[in-house]
């Protein structure tokens, strides 16, 4: 039996396999509304055998977008635009998830292929960003520190976004607490210099993440899985550490999280990352054991046997991949073929199944 192609049940949801599509920003929305590009992009992975397709980081507030071209779910128009995409994913046999996000001090930036870099000025559609402290990411404008009312508004926005996502038909909700965005900014002492109940100790730095999780868990009810993506290390001295990540994961489990999606980095420009195939897998194992919660591994996992071995070694319960799905939207079908696993293929693709 292949672990990669065995089902996984979390709450009321059974995932048909454990090879999933990571959220990947497309920078192709208009006023937060996803377009035809998103439909084609996401549904192709379902045709390719993915057990779960997670839509890109989707802003819960307009000022929470990474760029002016980011997807959002703070309006009903945006929710309506997601509905046919979710239906298309379901029609092709996969489950649909969405990553709810707020970019904090890394918001209002140019998209990757823009000629400019750094923060987008107001004259070009940019805005003033917010963060735990008035400390800028390298090369970006200085954010304003959130006050108590601003923090409450963020929590309420995540809950409202979760409601819209469920109304759009999503099966899984993921909170983006990684890659240097707002929830991660609160977690790390490198970006959180507060002296109130949201700063200082790990318990205080995790307070916003856990408040958001509580609000989303209440909205989701008891049946819908809620994931939390974290960067388990900042790859920088004095930053958020794997040991702290395991503690936060345990707290999240107690508050109703079902799986920790373990990534790393993104908080500071001076990070130093040793990149190699599966370079983040050990972090997923650390969080899994210390947090006593299912985890997913991600990071240069590109081959069927490699993904299978991660699960066999007990480092994670599922595999997220990103770039490999972009290179091959039928990654799961190929992986199953290579492992000799029987799995449903679209009848239109049957001629490629065995030869």
mmCIF file of C-alpha atoms in Angstrom:
data_model
loop_
_atom_site.group_PDB
_atom_site.id
_atom_site.type_symbol
_atom_site.label_atom_id
_atom_site.label_comp_id
_atom_site.label_asym_id
_atom_site.label_seq_id
_atom_site.Cartn_x
_atom_site.Cartn_y
_atom_site.Cartn_z
ATOM 1 C CA UNK A 1 0.000 0.000 0.000
ATOM 2 C CA UNK A 2 1.143 3.504 -0.794
ATOM 3 C CA UNK A 3 0.778 6.001 2.038
ATOM 4 C CA UNK A 4 0.807 8.834 -0.502
ATOM 5 C CA UNK A 5 -2.325 7.446 -2.115
ATOM 6 C CA UNK A 6 -4.088 6.331 1.019
ATOM 7 C CA UNK A 7 -7.044 8.384 2.288
ATOM 8 C CA UNK A 8 -6.750 10.783 5.200
ATOM 9 C CA UNK A 9 -9.733 11.774 7.310
ATOM 10 C CA UNK A 10 -9.846 15.057 9.217
ATOM 11 C CA UNK A 11 -13.146 15.845 10.930
ATOM 12 C CA UNK A 12 -15.920 15.113 8.420
ATOM 13 C CA UNK A 13 -13.685 15.318 5.354
ATOM 14 C CA UNK A 14 -11.921 12.358 3.762
ATOM 15 C CA UNK A 15 -9.059 13.307 1.457
ATOM 16 C CA UNK A 16 -8.749 10.728 -1.336
ATOM 17 C CA UNK A 17 -4.965 10.941 -1.299
ATOM 18 C CA UNK A 18 -2.187 12.912 0.405
ATOM 19 C CA UNK A 19 -0.571 14.674 -2.561
ATOM 20 C CA UNK A 20 -1.920 18.205 -2.488
ATOM 21 C CA UNK A 21 -1.531 21.513 -4.298
ATOM 22 C CA UNK A 22 -0.023 24.356 -2.277
ATOM 23 C CA UNK A 23 -1.561 27.822 -2.467
ATOM 24 C CA UNK A 24 0.340 29.805 -5.106
ATOM 25 C CA UNK A 25 -0.356 33.473 -5.817
ATOM 26 C CA UNK A 26 -1.208 34.280 -9.427
ATOM 27 C CA UNK A 27 -1.325 38.091 -9.123
ATOM 28 C CA UNK A 28 -4.133 38.081 -11.677
ATOM 29 C CA UNK A 29 -7.230 39.254 -9.789
ATOM 30 C CA UNK A 30 -9.070 42.507 -10.494
ATOM 31 C CA UNK A 31 -10.125 44.421 -7.367
ATOM 32 C CA UNK A 32 -9.761 41.157 -5.473
ATOM 33 C CA UNK A 33 -12.059 39.287 -7.881
ATOM 34 C CA UNK A 34 -10.603 36.089 -9.340
ATOM 35 C CA UNK A 35 -10.746 35.683 -13.105
ATOM 36 C CA UNK A 36 -10.923 32.983 -15.757
ATOM 37 C CA UNK A 37 -7.188 32.410 -15.314
ATOM 38 C CA UNK A 38 -7.819 31.176 -11.777
ATOM 39 C CA UNK A 39 -10.522 28.760 -12.918
ATOM 40 C CA UNK A 40 -8.258 27.171 -15.528
ATOM 41 C CA UNK A 41 -5.235 27.190 -13.240
ATOM 42 C CA UNK A 42 -6.913 25.510 -10.270
ATOM 43 C CA UNK A 43 -9.226 23.032 -11.959
ATOM 44 C CA UNK A 44 -6.391 21.523 -14.015
ATOM 45 C CA UNK A 45 -4.817 20.179 -10.828
ATOM 46 C CA UNK A 46 -8.047 18.403 -9.929
ATOM 47 C CA UNK A 47 -7.988 16.741 -13.349
ATOM 48 C CA UNK A 48 -4.413 15.763 -12.558
ATOM 49 C CA UNK A 49 -5.375 13.734 -9.504
ATOM 50 C CA UNK A 50 -4.711 16.114 -6.606
ATOM 51 C CA UNK A 51 -6.447 15.102 -3.405
ATOM 52 C CA UNK A 52 -6.756 18.737 -2.317
ATOM 53 C CA UNK A 53 -6.332 21.959 -4.255
ATOM 54 C CA UNK A 54 -5.743 25.005 -2.040
ATOM 55 C CA UNK A 55 -6.402 28.370 -3.648
ATOM 56 C CA UNK A 56 -3.840 31.113 -3.309
ATOM 57 C CA UNK A 57 -3.360 33.492 -0.380
ATOM 58 C CA UNK A 58 -6.684 35.317 -0.396
ATOM 59 C CA UNK A 59 -6.899 38.622 1.433
ATOM 60 C CA UNK A 60 -9.478 39.074 4.174
ATOM 61 C CA UNK A 61 -9.220 42.875 3.878
ATOM 62 C CA UNK A 62 -8.252 45.088 0.922
ATOM 63 C CA UNK A 63 -5.175 46.326 2.783
ATOM 64 C CA UNK A 64 -4.188 42.705 3.431
ATOM 65 C CA UNK A 65 -3.336 42.003 -0.212
ATOM 66 C CA UNK A 66 0.282 41.338 -1.088
ATOM 67 C CA UNK A 67 -0.221 43.343 -4.276
ATOM 68 C CA UNK A 68 -3.082 45.235 -5.925
ATOM 69 C CA UNK A 69 -3.537 42.166 -8.131
ATOM 70 C CA UNK A 70 -4.140 39.722 -5.283
ATOM 71 C CA UNK A 71 -7.296 37.686 -4.775
ATOM 72 C CA UNK A 72 -9.699 38.643 -2.016
ATOM 73 C CA UNK A 73 -12.759 37.429 -0.188
ATOM 74 C CA UNK A 74 -13.903 40.498 1.729
ATOM 75 C CA UNK A 75 -16.939 41.127 -0.551
ATOM 76 C CA UNK A 76 -19.866 39.116 -1.858
ATOM 77 C CA UNK A 77 -18.751 39.755 -5.438
ATOM 78 C CA UNK A 78 -15.466 38.057 -4.642
ATOM 79 C CA UNK A 79 -17.255 35.122 -3.013
ATOM 80 C CA UNK A 80 -19.459 34.680 -6.073
ATOM 81 C CA UNK A 81 -16.402 34.596 -8.330
ATOM 82 C CA UNK A 82 -14.936 31.718 -6.300
ATOM 83 C CA UNK A 83 -18.077 29.562 -6.530
ATOM 84 C CA UNK A 84 -17.665 28.212 -10.100
ATOM 85 C CA UNK A 85 -13.984 27.529 -9.436
ATOM 86 C CA UNK A 86 -14.843 25.442 -6.386
ATOM 87 C CA UNK A 87 -17.541 23.635 -8.371
ATOM 88 C CA UNK A 88 -15.025 22.896 -11.117
ATOM 89 C CA UNK A 89 -12.543 21.424 -8.653
ATOM 90 C CA UNK A 90 -15.263 19.251 -7.132
ATOM 91 C CA UNK A 91 -16.509 18.105 -10.540
ATOM 92 C CA UNK A 92 -13.022 16.784 -11.317
ATOM 93 C CA UNK A 93 -12.798 14.750 -8.125
ATOM 94 C CA UNK A 94 -10.726 16.886 -5.764
ATOM 95 C CA UNK A 95 -11.417 18.778 -2.571
ATOM 96 C CA UNK A 96 -11.070 22.558 -2.506
ATOM 97 C CA UNK A 97 -9.337 24.661 0.122
ATOM 98 C CA UNK A 98 -8.605 28.352 0.459
ATOM 99 C CA UNK A 99 -5.784 30.127 2.262
ATOM 100 C CA UNK A 100 -7.078 33.142 4.195
ATOM 101 C CA UNK A 101 -4.400 35.791 4.519
ATOM 102 C CA UNK A 102 -3.302 39.251 5.529
ATOM 103 C CA UNK A 103 0.089 40.407 4.258
ATOM 104 C CA UNK A 104 0.735 43.014 6.973
ATOM 105 C CA UNK A 105 3.944 44.955 6.323
ATOM 106 C CA UNK A 106 4.563 42.953 3.113
ATOM 107 C CA UNK A 107 1.347 44.250 1.527
ATOM 108 C CA UNK A 108 0.982 46.905 -1.198
ATOM 109 C CA UNK A 109 3.939 45.559 -3.205
ATOM 110 C CA UNK A 110 4.486 45.187 -6.923
ATOM 111 C CA UNK A 111 3.683 41.808 -8.484
ATOM 112 C CA UNK A 112 6.704 39.666 -9.461
ATOM 113 C CA UNK A 113 6.861 40.560 -13.143
ATOM 114 C CA UNK A 114 6.313 44.298 -12.684
ATOM 115 C CA UNK A 115 9.222 46.506 -13.709
ATOM 116 C CA UNK A 116 9.210 48.191 -10.290
ATOM 117 C CA UNK A 117 10.132 46.715 -6.924
ATOM 118 C CA UNK A 118 9.197 47.520 -3.332
ATOM 119 C CA UNK A 119 6.023 49.248 -2.160
ATOM 120 C CA UNK A 120 3.384 50.475 -4.583
ATOM 121 C CA UNK A 121 2.776 54.231 -4.112
ATOM 122 C CA UNK A 122 -0.725 55.555 -3.515
ATOM 123 C CA UNK A 123 -0.685 57.151 -6.967
ATOM 124 C CA UNK A 124 -0.358 53.671 -8.471
ATOM 125 C CA UNK A 125 -3.019 52.034 -6.296
ATOM 126 C CA UNK A 126 -0.978 51.297 -3.192
ATOM 127 C CA UNK A 127 -1.894 51.902 0.453
ATOM 128 C CA UNK A 128 -0.474 52.306 3.949
ATOM 129 C CA UNK A 129 0.327 48.910 5.431
ATOM 130 C CA UNK A 130 -0.055 47.645 8.997
ATOM 131 C CA UNK A 131 2.010 45.381 11.225
ATOM 132 C CA UNK A 132 2.597 44.519 14.883
ATOM 133 C CA UNK A 133 5.280 47.218 15.040
ATOM 134 C CA UNK A 134 6.373 50.132 12.864
ATOM 135 C CA UNK A 135 9.294 48.160 11.447
ATOM 136 C CA UNK A 136 9.596 47.913 7.664
ATOM 137 C CA UNK A 137 10.530 44.856 5.634
ATOM 138 C CA UNK A 138 13.771 45.628 3.790
ATOM 139 C CA UNK A 139 13.072 47.951 0.860
ATOM 140 C CA UNK A 140 9.392 48.470 1.718
ATOM 141 C CA UNK A 141 7.568 51.425 3.264
ATOM 142 C CA UNK A 142 7.298 51.594 7.042
ATOM 143 C CA UNK A 143 3.967 50.177 8.277
ATOM 144 C CA UNK A 144 1.782 51.587 11.015
ATOM 145 C CA UNK A 145 1.568 49.549 14.218
ATOM 146 C CA UNK A 146 -1.883 48.067 14.751
ATOM 147 C CA UNK A 147 -3.762 49.330 17.786
ATOM 148 C CA UNK A 148 -6.287 47.284 19.749
ATOM 149 C CA UNK A 149 -9.158 48.255 17.447
ATOM 150 C CA UNK A 150 -7.103 47.356 14.398
ATOM 151 C CA UNK A 151 -6.274 43.943 15.831
ATOM 152 C CA UNK A 152 -9.947 43.305 16.598
ATOM 153 C CA UNK A 153 -10.819 44.281 13.021
ATOM 154 C CA UNK A 154 -8.324 41.752 11.659
ATOM 155 C CA UNK A 155 -9.833 38.966 13.763
ATOM 156 C CA UNK A 156 -13.348 39.882 12.631
ATOM 157 C CA UNK A 157 -12.226 40.021 8.994
ATOM 158 C CA UNK A 158 -10.784 36.485 9.125
ATOM 159 C CA UNK A 159 -14.058 35.197 10.580
ATOM 160 C CA UNK A 160 -16.142 36.980 7.936
ATOM 161 C CA UNK A 161 -13.865 35.695 5.187
ATOM 162 C CA UNK A 162 -14.206 32.161 6.532
ATOM 163 C CA UNK A 163 -17.994 32.474 6.335
ATOM 164 C CA UNK A 164 -17.816 33.617 2.712
ATOM 165 C CA UNK A 165 -15.393 30.820 1.856
ATOM 166 C CA UNK A 166 -17.745 28.213 3.285
ATOM 167 C CA UNK A 167 -20.655 29.786 1.418
ATOM 168 C CA UNK A 168 -18.601 29.508 -1.777
ATOM 169 C CA UNK A 169 -18.283 25.760 -1.159
ATOM 170 C CA UNK A 170 -14.716 25.365 0.066
ATOM 171 C CA UNK A 171 -14.065 22.161 2.027
ATOM 172 C CA UNK A 172 -10.966 23.310 3.932
ATOM 173 C CA UNK A 173 -9.878 26.617 5.445
ATOM 174 C CA UNK A 174 -6.198 27.443 5.904
ATOM 175 C CA UNK A 175 -4.860 30.374 7.922
ATOM 176 C CA UNK A 176 -1.689 31.907 6.510
ATOM 177 C CA UNK A 177 0.690 32.301 9.420
ATOM 178 C CA UNK A 178 3.892 31.960 7.381
ATOM 179 C CA UNK A 179 6.254 33.655 4.928
ATOM 180 C CA UNK A 180 6.541 36.936 6.770
ATOM 181 C CA UNK A 181 2.890 37.950 6.521
ATOM 182 C CA UNK A 182 0.860 39.477 9.330
ATOM 183 C CA UNK A 183 0.258 36.480 11.608
ATOM 184 C CA UNK A 184 3.890 35.445 11.211
ATOM 185 C CA UNK A 185 4.984 39.028 11.904
ATOM 186 C CA UNK A 186 3.286 38.794 15.288
ATOM 187 C CA UNK A 187 4.897 35.405 15.996
ATOM 188 C CA UNK A 188 8.474 36.495 15.397
ATOM 189 C CA UNK A 189 10.488 38.669 17.806
ATOM 190 C CA UNK A 190 12.327 40.071 14.771
ATOM 191 C CA UNK A 191 9.202 41.921 13.605
ATOM 192 C CA UNK A 192 7.144 42.099 16.807
ATOM 193 C CA UNK A 193 8.591 44.674 19.191
ATOM 194 C CA UNK A 194 5.373 45.281 21.113
ATOM 195 C CA UNK A 195 5.266 45.654 24.874
ATOM 196 C CA UNK A 196 1.569 44.914 25.360
ATOM 197 C CA UNK A 197 -0.287 41.609 25.542
ATOM 198 C CA UNK A 198 0.657 40.864 21.898
ATOM 199 C CA UNK A 199 4.421 41.144 22.336
ATOM 200 C CA UNK A 200 7.312 39.762 24.321
ATOM 201 C CA UNK A 201 6.658 36.175 25.420
ATOM 202 C CA UNK A 202 5.782 33.425 22.955
ATOM 203 C CA UNK A 203 2.317 33.226 24.495
ATOM 204 C CA UNK A 204 1.774 36.906 23.746
ATOM 205 C CA UNK A 205 3.266 36.741 20.251
ATOM 206 C CA UNK A 206 0.967 33.806 19.413
ATOM 207 C CA UNK A 207 -2.104 35.578 20.783
ATOM 208 C CA UNK A 208 -3.319 37.028 17.465
ATOM 209 C CA UNK A 209 -2.883 33.763 15.580
ATOM 210 C CA UNK A 210 -4.827 31.897 18.250
ATOM 211 C CA UNK A 211 -7.548 34.562 18.378
ATOM 212 C CA UNK A 212 -7.955 34.276 14.612
ATOM 213 C CA UNK A 213 -8.019 30.489 14.883
ATOM 214 C CA UNK A 214 -10.704 30.662 17.587
ATOM 215 C CA UNK A 215 -12.850 32.957 15.435
ATOM 216 C CA UNK A 216 -12.461 30.843 12.308
ATOM 217 C CA UNK A 217 -13.068 27.616 14.227
ATOM 218 C CA UNK A 218 -16.351 29.029 15.578
ATOM 219 C CA UNK A 219 -17.364 30.036 12.069
ATOM 220 C CA UNK A 220 -16.391 26.695 10.557
ATOM 221 C CA UNK A 221 -18.242 24.610 13.138
ATOM 222 C CA UNK A 222 -17.178 21.119 14.068
ATOM 223 C CA UNK A 223 -17.131 19.493 10.634
ATOM 224 C CA UNK A 224 -14.787 21.629 8.511
ATOM 225 C CA UNK A 225 -11.005 21.090 8.782
ATOM 226 C CA UNK A 226 -8.946 24.181 9.603
ATOM 227 C CA UNK A 227 -5.246 24.180 8.688
ATOM 228 C CA UNK A 228 -2.597 26.630 9.848
ATOM 229 C CA UNK A 229 0.446 27.334 7.689
ATOM 230 C CA UNK A 230 3.508 28.422 9.656
ATOM 231 C CA UNK A 231 7.124 29.220 8.938
ATOM 232 C CA UNK A 232 8.772 26.941 11.476
ATOM 233 C CA UNK A 233 11.963 28.986 11.422
ATOM 234 C CA UNK A 234 12.942 32.465 10.295
ATOM 235 C CA UNK A 235 16.375 31.204 9.197
ATOM 236 C CA UNK A 236 17.834 34.173 11.091
ATOM 237 C CA UNK A 237 19.436 34.636 14.496
ATOM 238 C CA UNK A 238 16.988 35.603 17.213
ATOM 239 C CA UNK A 239 13.952 34.711 15.125
ATOM 240 C CA UNK A 240 11.039 32.295 15.454
ATOM 241 C CA UNK A 241 12.431 28.792 16.002
ATOM 242 C CA UNK A 242 11.334 25.192 15.329
ATOM 243 C CA UNK A 243 10.996 24.618 19.078
ATOM 244 C CA UNK A 244 8.652 27.606 19.370
ATOM 245 C CA UNK A 245 6.784 26.420 16.282
ATOM 246 C CA UNK A 246 6.097 23.072 17.946
ATOM 247 C CA UNK A 247 4.720 24.811 21.048
ATOM 248 C CA UNK A 248 2.463 27.060 18.949
ATOM 249 C CA UNK A 249 1.297 24.017 16.985
ATOM 250 C CA UNK A 250 0.316 22.303 20.224
ATOM 251 C CA UNK A 251 -1.626 25.388 21.299
ATOM 252 C CA UNK A 252 -3.302 25.485 17.898
ATOM 253 C CA UNK A 253 -4.271 21.814 18.243
ATOM 254 C CA UNK A 254 -5.895 22.579 21.575
ATOM 255 C CA UNK A 255 -7.849 25.417 19.929
ATOM 256 C CA UNK A 256 -9.197 23.240 17.124
ATOM 257 C CA UNK A 257 -6.610 23.253 14.342
ATOM 258 C CA UNK A 258 -6.528 19.991 12.416
ATOM 259 C CA UNK A 259 -3.220 20.177 10.546
ATOM 260 C CA UNK A 260 -0.129 22.388 10.503
ATOM 261 C CA UNK A 261 1.179 23.167 7.023
ATOM 262 C CA UNK A 262 4.897 23.557 7.734
ATOM 263 C CA UNK A 263 7.027 25.892 5.644
ATOM 264 C CA UNK A 264 9.802 28.321 6.632
ATOM 265 C CA UNK A 265 11.325 31.740 6.094
ATOM 266 C CA UNK A 266 10.019 34.871 4.449
ATOM 267 C CA UNK A 267 10.142 37.211 7.417
ATOM 268 C CA UNK A 268 13.436 39.044 6.916
ATOM 269 C CA UNK A 269 15.626 39.809 3.939
ATOM 270 C CA UNK A 270 18.797 38.647 5.735
ATOM 271 C CA UNK A 271 17.559 35.061 6.133
ATOM 272 C CA UNK A 272 20.031 32.318 5.213
ATOM 273 C CA UNK A 273 18.440 29.161 3.844
ATOM 274 C CA UNK A 274 20.250 25.970 2.866
ATOM 275 C CA UNK A 275 18.047 24.794 0.001
ATOM 276 C CA UNK A 276 18.079 21.154 -1.117
ATOM 277 C CA UNK A 277 15.401 18.580 -2.057
ATOM 278 C CA UNK A 278 13.014 18.239 0.866
ATOM 279 C CA UNK A 279 14.855 20.889 2.874
ATOM 280 C CA UNK A 280 11.815 21.656 5.041
ATOM 281 C CA UNK A 281 10.757 18.072 5.747
ATOM 282 C CA UNK A 282 12.619 17.889 9.063
ATOM 283 C CA UNK A 283 10.733 20.951 10.273
ATOM 284 C CA UNK A 284 7.423 19.203 9.576
ATOM 285 C CA UNK A 285 8.630 16.255 11.651
ATOM 286 C CA UNK A 286 9.660 18.480 14.539
ATOM 287 C CA UNK A 287 6.284 20.208 14.582
ATOM 288 C CA UNK A 288 4.421 16.912 14.191
ATOM 289 C CA UNK A 289 6.121 15.330 17.171
ATOM 290 C CA UNK A 290 6.262 18.371 19.412
ATOM 291 C CA UNK A 291 2.831 19.695 18.516
ATOM 292 C CA UNK A 292 1.128 16.284 18.595
ATOM 293 C CA UNK A 293 -0.796 17.246 15.480
ATOM 294 C CA UNK A 294 -0.856 16.108 11.847
ATOM 295 C CA UNK A 295 1.444 18.072 9.569
ATOM 296 C CA UNK A 296 2.097 18.511 5.881
ATOM 297 C CA UNK A 297 5.553 18.836 4.376
ATOM 298 C CA UNK A 298 6.481 21.164 1.522
ATOM 299 C CA UNK A 299 9.635 22.367 -0.190
ATOM 300 C CA UNK A 300 11.298 20.868 -3.272
ATOM 301 C CA UNK A 301 9.337 17.636 -3.065
ATOM 302 C CA UNK A 302 9.279 16.694 -6.719
ATOM 303 C CA UNK A 303 9.192 12.899 -7.088
ATOM 304 C CA UNK A 304 6.770 10.139 -6.139
ATOM 305 C CA UNK A 305 9.275 7.995 -4.220
ATOM 306 C CA UNK A 306 10.580 11.050 -2.365
ATOM 307 C CA UNK A 307 7.057 12.020 -1.268
ATOM 308 C CA UNK A 308 6.255 8.448 -0.266
ATOM 309 C CA UNK A 309 9.414 8.244 1.845
ATOM 310 C CA UNK A 310 8.520 11.412 3.774
ATOM 311 C CA UNK A 311 5.279 9.787 4.890
ATOM 312 C CA UNK A 312 6.893 6.411 5.580
ATOM 313 C CA UNK A 313 9.490 8.090 7.798
ATOM 314 C CA UNK A 314 6.730 9.675 9.894
ATOM 315 C CA UNK A 315 7.827 13.229 9.147
ATOM 316 C CA UNK A 316 4.416 14.332 7.885
ATOM 317 C CA UNK A 317 0.896 13.129 7.161
ATOM 318 C CA UNK A 318 0.501 14.767 3.760
ATOM 319 C CA UNK A 319 2.571 16.413 1.039
ATOM 320 C CA UNK A 320 2.029 19.870 -0.378
ATOM 321 C CA UNK A 321 3.836 20.749 -3.596
ATOM 322 C CA UNK A 322 3.898 23.914 -5.643
ATOM 323 C CA UNK A 323 6.423 24.253 -8.430
ATOM 324 C CA UNK A 324 6.135 20.598 -9.436
ATOM 325 C CA UNK A 325 2.400 21.053 -10.028
ATOM 326 C CA UNK A 326 3.178 24.071 -12.217
ATOM 327 C CA UNK A 327 5.614 21.980 -14.230
ATOM 328 C CA UNK A 328 3.231 19.037 -14.404
ATOM 329 C CA UNK A 329 -0.449 19.703 -13.592
ATOM 330 C CA UNK A 330 -0.947 15.918 -13.602
ATOM 331 C CA UNK A 331 1.677 15.274 -10.940
ATOM 332 C CA UNK A 332 -0.548 12.926 -8.929
ATOM 333 C CA UNK A 333 -1.460 10.803 -11.951
ATOM 334 C CA UNK A 334 2.236 10.506 -12.827
ATOM 335 C CA UNK A 335 3.183 9.734 -9.219
ATOM 336 C CA UNK A 336 0.557 7.004 -8.956
ATOM 337 C CA UNK A 337 1.784 5.496 -12.236
ATOM 338 C CA UNK A 338 5.384 5.504 -10.996
ATOM 339 C CA UNK A 339 4.397 3.863 -7.698
ATOM 340 C CA UNK A 340 2.174 1.310 -9.406
ATOM 341 C CA UNK A 341 -0.913 2.566 -7.596
ATOM 342 C CA UNK A 342 -4.437 2.244 -8.912
ATOM 343 C CA UNK A 343 -6.336 5.517 -8.730
ATOM 344 C CA UNK A 344 -9.208 7.030 -10.702
ATOM 345 C CA UNK A 345 -8.154 8.724 -13.938
ATOM 346 C CA UNK A 346 -10.348 11.022 -16.003
ATOM 347 C CA UNK A 347 -11.716 8.799 -18.763
ATOM 348 C CA UNK A 348 -10.442 11.320 -21.279
ATOM 349 C CA UNK A 349 -6.873 10.522 -20.119
ATOM 350 C CA UNK A 350 -7.147 6.731 -19.872
ATOM 351 C CA UNK A 351 -5.055 6.151 -23.003
ATOM 352 C CA UNK A 352 -2.023 7.493 -21.103
ATOM 353 C CA UNK A 353 -2.553 5.417 -17.992
ATOM 354 C CA UNK A 354 -0.213 2.500 -18.510
ATOM 355 C CA UNK A 355 1.839 3.195 -21.649
#
